[in-house]
PDB file of C-alpha atoms in Angstrom:
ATOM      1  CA  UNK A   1      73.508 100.896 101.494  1.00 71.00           C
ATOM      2  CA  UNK A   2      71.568 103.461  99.435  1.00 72.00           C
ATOM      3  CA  UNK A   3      73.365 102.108  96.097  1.00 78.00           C
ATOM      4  CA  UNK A   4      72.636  98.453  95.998  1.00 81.00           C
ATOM      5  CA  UNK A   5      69.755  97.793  99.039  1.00 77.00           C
ATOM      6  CA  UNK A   6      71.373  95.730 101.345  1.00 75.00           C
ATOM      7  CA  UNK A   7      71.920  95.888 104.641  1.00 72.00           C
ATOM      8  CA  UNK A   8      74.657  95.787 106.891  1.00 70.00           C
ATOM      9  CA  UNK A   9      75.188  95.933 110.928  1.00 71.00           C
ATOM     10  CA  UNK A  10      78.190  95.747 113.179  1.00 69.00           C
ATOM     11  CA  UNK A  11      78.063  91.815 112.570  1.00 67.00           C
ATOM     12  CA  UNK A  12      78.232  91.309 108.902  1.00 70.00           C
ATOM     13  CA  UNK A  13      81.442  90.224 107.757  1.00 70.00           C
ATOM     14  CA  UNK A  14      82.357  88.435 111.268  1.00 70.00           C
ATOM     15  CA  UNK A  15      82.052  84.903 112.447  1.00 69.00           C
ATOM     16  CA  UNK A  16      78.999  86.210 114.301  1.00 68.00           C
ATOM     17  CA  UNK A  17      77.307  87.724 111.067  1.00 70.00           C
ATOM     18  CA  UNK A  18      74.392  84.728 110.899  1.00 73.00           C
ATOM     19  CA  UNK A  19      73.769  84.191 114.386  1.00 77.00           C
ATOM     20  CA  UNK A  20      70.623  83.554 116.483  1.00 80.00           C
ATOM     21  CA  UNK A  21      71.991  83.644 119.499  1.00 84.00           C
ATOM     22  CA  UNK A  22      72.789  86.340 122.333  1.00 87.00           C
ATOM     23  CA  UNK A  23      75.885  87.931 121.611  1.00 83.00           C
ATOM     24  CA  UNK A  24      76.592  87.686 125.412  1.00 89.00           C
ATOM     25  CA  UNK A  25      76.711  83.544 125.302  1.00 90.00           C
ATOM     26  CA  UNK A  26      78.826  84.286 122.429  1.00 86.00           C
ATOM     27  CA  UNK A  27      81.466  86.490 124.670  1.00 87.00           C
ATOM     28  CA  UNK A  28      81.393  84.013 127.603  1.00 92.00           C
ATOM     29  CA  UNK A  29      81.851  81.115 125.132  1.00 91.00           C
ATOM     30  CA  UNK A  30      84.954  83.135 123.929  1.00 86.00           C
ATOM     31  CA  UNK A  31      86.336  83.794 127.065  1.00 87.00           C
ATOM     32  CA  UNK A  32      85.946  79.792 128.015  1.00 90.00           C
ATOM     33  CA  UNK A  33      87.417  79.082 125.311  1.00 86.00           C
ATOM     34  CA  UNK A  34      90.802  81.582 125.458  1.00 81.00           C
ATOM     35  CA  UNK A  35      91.153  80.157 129.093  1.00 85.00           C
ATOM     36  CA  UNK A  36      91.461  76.660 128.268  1.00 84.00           C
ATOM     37  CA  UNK A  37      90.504  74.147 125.101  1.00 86.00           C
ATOM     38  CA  UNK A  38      86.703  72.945 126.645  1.00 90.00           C
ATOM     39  CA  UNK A  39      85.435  69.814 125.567  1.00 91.00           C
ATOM     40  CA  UNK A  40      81.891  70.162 123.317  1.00 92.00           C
ATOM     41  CA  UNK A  41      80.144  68.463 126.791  1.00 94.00           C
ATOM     42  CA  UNK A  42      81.610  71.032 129.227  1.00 94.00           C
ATOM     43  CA  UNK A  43      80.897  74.061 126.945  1.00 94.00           C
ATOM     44  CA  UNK A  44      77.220  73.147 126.917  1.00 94.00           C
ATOM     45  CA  UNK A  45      76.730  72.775 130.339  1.00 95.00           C
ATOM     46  CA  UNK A  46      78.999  76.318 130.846  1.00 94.00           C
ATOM     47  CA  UNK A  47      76.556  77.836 128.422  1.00 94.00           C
ATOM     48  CA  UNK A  48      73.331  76.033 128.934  1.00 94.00           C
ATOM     49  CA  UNK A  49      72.619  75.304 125.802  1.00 95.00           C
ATOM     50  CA  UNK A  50      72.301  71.870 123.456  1.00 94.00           C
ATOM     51  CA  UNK A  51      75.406  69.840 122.466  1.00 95.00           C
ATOM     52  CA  UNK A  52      74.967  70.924 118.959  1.00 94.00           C
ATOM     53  CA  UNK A  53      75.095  74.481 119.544  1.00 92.00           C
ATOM     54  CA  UNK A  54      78.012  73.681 121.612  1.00 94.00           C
ATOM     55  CA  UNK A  55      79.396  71.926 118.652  1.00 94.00           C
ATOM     56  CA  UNK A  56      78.919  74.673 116.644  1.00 89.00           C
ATOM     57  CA  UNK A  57      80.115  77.683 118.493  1.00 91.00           C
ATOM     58  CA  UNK A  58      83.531  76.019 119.671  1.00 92.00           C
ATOM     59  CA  UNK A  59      83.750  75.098 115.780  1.00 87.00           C
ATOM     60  CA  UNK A  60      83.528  78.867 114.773  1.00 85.00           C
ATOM     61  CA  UNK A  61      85.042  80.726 117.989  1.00 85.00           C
ATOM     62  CA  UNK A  62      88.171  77.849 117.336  1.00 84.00           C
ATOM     63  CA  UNK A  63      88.821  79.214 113.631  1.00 78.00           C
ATOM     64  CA  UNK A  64      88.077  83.098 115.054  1.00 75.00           C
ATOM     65  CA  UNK A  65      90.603  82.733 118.518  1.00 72.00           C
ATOM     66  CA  UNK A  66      93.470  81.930 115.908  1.00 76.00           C
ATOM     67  CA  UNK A  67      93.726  85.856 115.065  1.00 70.00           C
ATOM     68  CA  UNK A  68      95.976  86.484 118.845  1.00 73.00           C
ATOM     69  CA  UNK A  69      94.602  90.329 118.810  1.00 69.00           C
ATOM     70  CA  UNK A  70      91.308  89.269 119.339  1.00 65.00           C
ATOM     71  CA  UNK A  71      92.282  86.739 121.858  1.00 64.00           C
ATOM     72  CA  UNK A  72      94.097  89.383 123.890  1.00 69.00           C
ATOM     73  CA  UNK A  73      91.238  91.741 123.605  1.00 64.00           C
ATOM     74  CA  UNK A  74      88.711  89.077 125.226  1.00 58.00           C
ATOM     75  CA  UNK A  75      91.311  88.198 128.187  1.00 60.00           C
ATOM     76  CA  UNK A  76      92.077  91.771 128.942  1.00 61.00           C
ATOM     77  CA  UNK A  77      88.028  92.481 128.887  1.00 55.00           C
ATOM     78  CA  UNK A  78      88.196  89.484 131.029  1.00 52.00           C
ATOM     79  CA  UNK A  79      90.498  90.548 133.113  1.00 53.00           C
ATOM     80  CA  UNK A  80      88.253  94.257 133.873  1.00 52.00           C
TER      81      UNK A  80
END
């Protein structure tokens, strides 16, 4: 923004805004987790990453999968 300096991207304002991680484990984690309600254990071993990033994606994509648009988005993309 030229008026107060900051930046913005397609991320900022979303769940995803902070992120380190591939936005591709992201969208696999989100489809896992609109199929079924994965434990912390399975989700890291589906994503093949440690039990604390687990933790912590299931912990946002939980609070983000409660808006049904976007859950029907990631099944239909699923679905392609």
């Amino acid at each position: 923004c030229e008026g107060c300096g900051r930046t913005f991207t397609d991320l900022t304002g979303t769940p995803l805004a902070h992120t380190h991680l591939p936005l591709i484990l992201w969208a696999k984690a989100a489809r896992i987790m609109a199929a079924g309600r994965p434990t912390c254990s399975e989700l890291s071993r589906k994503l093949e990453v440690k039990l604390a990033t687990a933790w912590r994606v299931r912990k946002i994509l939980t609070s983000a999968l409660n808006d049904e648009d976007l859950r029907q988005a990631l099944v239909k993309e699923d679905d392609q």
